[in-house]
Coordinates of C-alpha atoms in Angstrom, one line a residue:
A1 CA 0.0 0.0 0.0
H2 CA 2.8 2.4 0.8
E3 CA 4.5 1.6 -2.5
I4 CA 1.4 2.7 -4.2
R5 CA 0.4 5.7 -2.0
N6 CA 3.8 7.4 -2.0
P7 CA 4.0 8.0 -5.8
L8 CA 0.3 8.9 -5.8
S9 CA 1.1 11.6 -3.2
S10 CA 3.8 13.0 -5.5
I11 CA 1.5 12.9 -8.6
K12 CA -1.2 14.7 -6.6
G13 CA 1.3 17.3 -5.5
F14 CA 2.4 18.0 -9.1
A15 CA -1.2 18.0 -10.3
T16 CA -2.2 20.5 -7.6
Y17 CA 0.8 22.7 -8.6
F18 CA -0.3 22.7 -12.2
K19 CA -3.9 23.4 -11.3
E20 CA -2.7 26.6 -9.6
K21 CA -0.2 27.5 -12.3
Y22 CA -2.8 27.3 -15.0
R23 CA -5.7 28.7 -13.0
D24 CA -6.3 31.3 -15.7
I25 CA -6.4 28.7 -18.5
P26 CA -9.7 26.8 -18.0
E27 CA -8.8 23.8 -20.2
E28 CA -5.4 23.2 -18.5
R29 CA -6.8 23.7 -15.1
K30 CA -9.6 21.2 -15.8
I31 CA -7.0 18.5 -16.8
A32 CA -5.1 19.1 -13.5
E33 CA -8.3 18.9 -11.5
I34 CA -9.2 15.5 -13.1
M35 CA -5.7 14.2 -12.2
V36 CA -6.3 15.2 -8.6
Q37 CA -9.7 13.5 -8.5
E38 CA -8.3 10.3 -10.0
V39 CA -5.5 10.2 -7.5
D40 CA -8.0 10.6 -4.7
R41 CA -10.1 7.8 -6.2
L42 CA -7.0 5.5 -6.4
N43 CA -6.3 6.3 -2.7
R44 CA -9.8 5.3 -1.8
V45 CA -9.4 2.0 -3.7
V46 CA -6.2 1.2 -1.9
G47 CA -7.8 2.2 1.5
Q48 CA -10.8 0.1 0.9
L49 CA -8.8 -2.9 -0.3
L50 CA -6.6 -2.7 2.8
E51 CA -9.7 -2.5 5.0
F52 CA -11.3 -5.5 3.2
A53 CA -8.2 -7.6 3.4
R54 CA -7.3 -7.2 7.1
P55 CA -9.3 -8.9 9.9
M56 CA -12.3 -6.9 10.9
D57 CA -11.7 -5.1 14.2
I58 CA -15.0 -4.7 16.1
R59 CA -15.0 -2.8 19.4
K60 CA -18.4 -3.1 21.0
K61 CA -19.8 -0.9 23.7
L62 CA -23.3 -0.1 24.9
V63 CA -24.6 3.0 23.1
S64 CA -27.9 4.5 22.1
L65 CA -28.6 3.4 18.5
Q66 CA -31.0 6.3 18.1
E67 CA -28.0 8.7 18.8
V68 CA -25.8 6.8 16.3
V69 CA -28.4 7.1 13.6
R70 CA -29.1 10.8 14.3
N71 CA -25.3 11.6 14.3
S72 CA -24.9 9.8 11.0
L73 CA -27.7 11.7 9.4
K74 CA -26.1 15.1 10.3
T75 CA -23.2 14.4 8.0
I76 CA -25.3 14.0 4.9
R77 CA -27.9 16.8 5.4
Q78 CA -26.0 19.3 3.4
E79 CA -25.8 16.9 0.5
T80 CA -29.5 15.9 0.7
E81 CA -30.6 19.5 0.8
K82 CA -28.4 20.3 -2.3
R83 CA -30.0 17.4 -4.2
N84 CA -33.6 18.1 -3.1
I85 CA -33.8 14.9 -1.0
A86 CA -36.1 14.8 2.0
I87 CA -35.0 12.8 5.1
K88 CA -37.6 10.9 7.1
E89 CA -36.7 9.2 10.3
D90 CA -38.8 7.0 12.6
L91 CA -36.6 5.9 15.5
S92 CA -38.4 3.8 18.1
Q93 CA -37.7 4.7 21.7
E94 CA -38.4 1.2 22.9
I95 CA -34.9 0.2 22.1
G96 CA -32.5 0.8 24.9
A97 CA -28.7 0.7 24.8
V98 CA -27.3 -1.8 22.3
S99 CA -23.9 -3.4 22.2
I100 CA -22.3 -2.4 18.9
D101 CA -19.2 -0.8 17.5
P102 CA -20.7 2.8 16.9
D103 CA -17.9 3.8 14.5
R104 CA -18.4 0.7 12.3
I105 CA -22.2 1.0 12.3
N106 CA -21.8 4.7 11.4
Q107 CA -19.6 3.6 8.5
V108 CA -22.3 1.2 7.4
L109 CA -25.1 3.8 7.5
L110 CA -23.0 6.4 5.7
N111 CA -22.3 4.0 2.9
L112 CA -26.0 3.1 2.6
Y113 CA -27.0 6.7 2.7
L114 CA -24.6 7.7 -0.1
N115 CA -25.7 4.9 -2.3
A116 CA -29.3 5.9 -1.8
I117 CA -28.5 9.5 -2.6
D118 CA -26.7 8.5 -5.8
S119 CA -29.8 6.6 -6.9
M120 CA -32.0 9.7 -6.6
N121 CA -31.0 12.0 -9.5
D122 CA -34.2 14.0 -9.5
G123 CA -34.7 14.4 -5.7
G124 CA -36.7 12.0 -3.6
T125 CA -37.0 10.7 0.0
L126 CA -34.5 8.9 2.2
S127 CA -36.2 7.1 5.0
I128 CA -34.6 5.5 8.1
V129 CA -36.7 3.4 10.4
L130 CA -35.4 1.9 13.7
G131 CA -37.4 -0.7 15.5
M132 CA -37.7 -4.3 16.7
E133 CA -38.4 -7.2 14.5
K134 CA -40.9 -9.0 16.6
D135 CA -40.5 -12.5 15.2
S136 CA -36.7 -12.6 15.8
G137 CA -36.3 -10.2 18.6
K138 CA -33.6 -8.4 16.7
V139 CA -33.1 -4.7 16.2
K140 CA -33.9 -3.6 12.6
I141 CA -32.6 -0.6 10.8
A142 CA -34.3 0.0 7.5
V143 CA -32.7 2.4 5.0
S144 CA -35.0 3.2 2.1
D145 CA -34.9 5.4 -0.9
T146 CA -37.2 6.4 -3.8
G147 CA -34.5 6.1 -6.4
D148 CA -33.8 4.0 -9.5
G149 CA -33.9 0.6 -7.8
I150 CA -31.7 -2.4 -8.6
I151 CA -32.3 -4.8 -11.5
N152 CA -33.0 -8.4 -10.4
E153 CA -29.8 -9.9 -11.9
N154 CA -27.7 -7.5 -9.8
L155 CA -29.5 -8.0 -6.5
A156 CA -27.6 -11.2 -5.7
H157 CA -24.2 -9.6 -6.3
I158 CA -24.3 -6.2 -4.7
F159 CA -22.3 -7.4 -1.7
D160 CA -19.7 -9.2 -3.8
P161 CA -16.2 -7.7 -3.7
Y162 CA -15.5 -5.6 -6.8
F163 CA -19.1 -5.7 -8.1
T164 CA -20.2 -2.2 -9.0
T165 CA -22.5 -0.5 -11.5
K166 CA -20.9 2.9 -10.8
Q167 CA -18.4 4.3 -13.3
S168 CA -16.1 5.5 -10.4
G169 CA -17.1 2.8 -7.9
T170 CA -14.6 0.5 -6.3
G171 CA -17.0 -2.4 -5.7
L172 CA -15.8 -2.7 -2.1
G173 CA -18.0 -0.4 -0.1
L174 CA -21.0 -2.7 0.2
A175 CA -18.7 -5.8 0.7
I176 CA -17.2 -4.0 3.7
V177 CA -20.7 -3.2 4.9
H178 CA -21.6 -6.8 4.7
R179 CA -18.5 -7.9 6.7
I180 CA -19.2 -5.3 9.4
I181 CA -22.8 -6.5 9.9
E182 CA -21.7 -10.2 9.9
S183 CA -19.0 -9.3 12.5
H184 CA -21.8 -8.0 14.7
G185 CA -23.6 -11.3 14.4
G186 CA -26.3 -9.6 12.3
E187 CA -27.6 -10.0 8.7
I188 CA -28.5 -7.6 5.9
K189 CA -31.3 -8.0 3.4
V190 CA -32.2 -6.1 0.3
K191 CA -35.5 -5.4 -1.4
S192 CA -35.6 -3.5 -4.7
R193 CA -37.4 -3.1 -7.9
P194 CA -36.3 -1.0 -10.9
G195 CA -37.9 2.4 -10.8
N196 CA -39.4 1.8 -7.3
G197 CA -36.5 2.4 -5.0
T198 CA -34.6 0.2 -2.6
T199 CA -34.9 -0.9 1.0
I200 CA -31.9 -2.3 2.9
N201 CA -32.8 -4.0 6.2
I202 CA -30.1 -4.5 8.8
L203 CA -30.8 -7.0 11.6
L204 CA -28.7 -6.8 14.7
P205 CA -28.8 -9.0 17.9
F206 CA -30.3 -7.1 20.9
P207 CA -28.1 -8.2 23.8
R208 CA -29.1 -6.9 27.1
E209 CA -26.6 -5.1 29.4
G210 CA -23.9 -7.5 30.4
G211 CA -24.5 -9.8 27.4
D212 CA -22.6 -9.9 24.1

């Protein structure tokens, strides 16, 4: 990773230099900006590859899942407002403290939010519902959008490493999401129809205080 990232840093430094040098020449400045963007994308690919390859480090503690969800939503509000996307949240208060790794669950939620936002090109609604699944007794987080949906032949593969339908995607984001949820002893399910949006359900164990 260092052998890749070190020359990338040099390339980005030169590209940034040329972007400033040619700031009054739009065509040249645009080329330099693309170079910077592509270097950043390669850095993300290397970072996600490292994260996917190394053992998953889960550090659980008792936290309020409602607070974790609310904090995660704060980070995307500016983007949703810019894209004319409404946020609806329904966070049940019957769920007490839950034993999770809050940083990892936040990572999961942000990944799902950003995918949902990308699917709603003409605005829409992002919905987050937190509650209990009565049959299993598990905590359920449902993230839904009103976007493009996913075609049937892709549904079975969206959590596969390197599978992506995005031009600039790495194909590792949802694979890492899947690993995080599995490492929590949970499961993740997807419902989607083309043109009718997507709902991703996360099911997590609900250990009481003192349990695991």
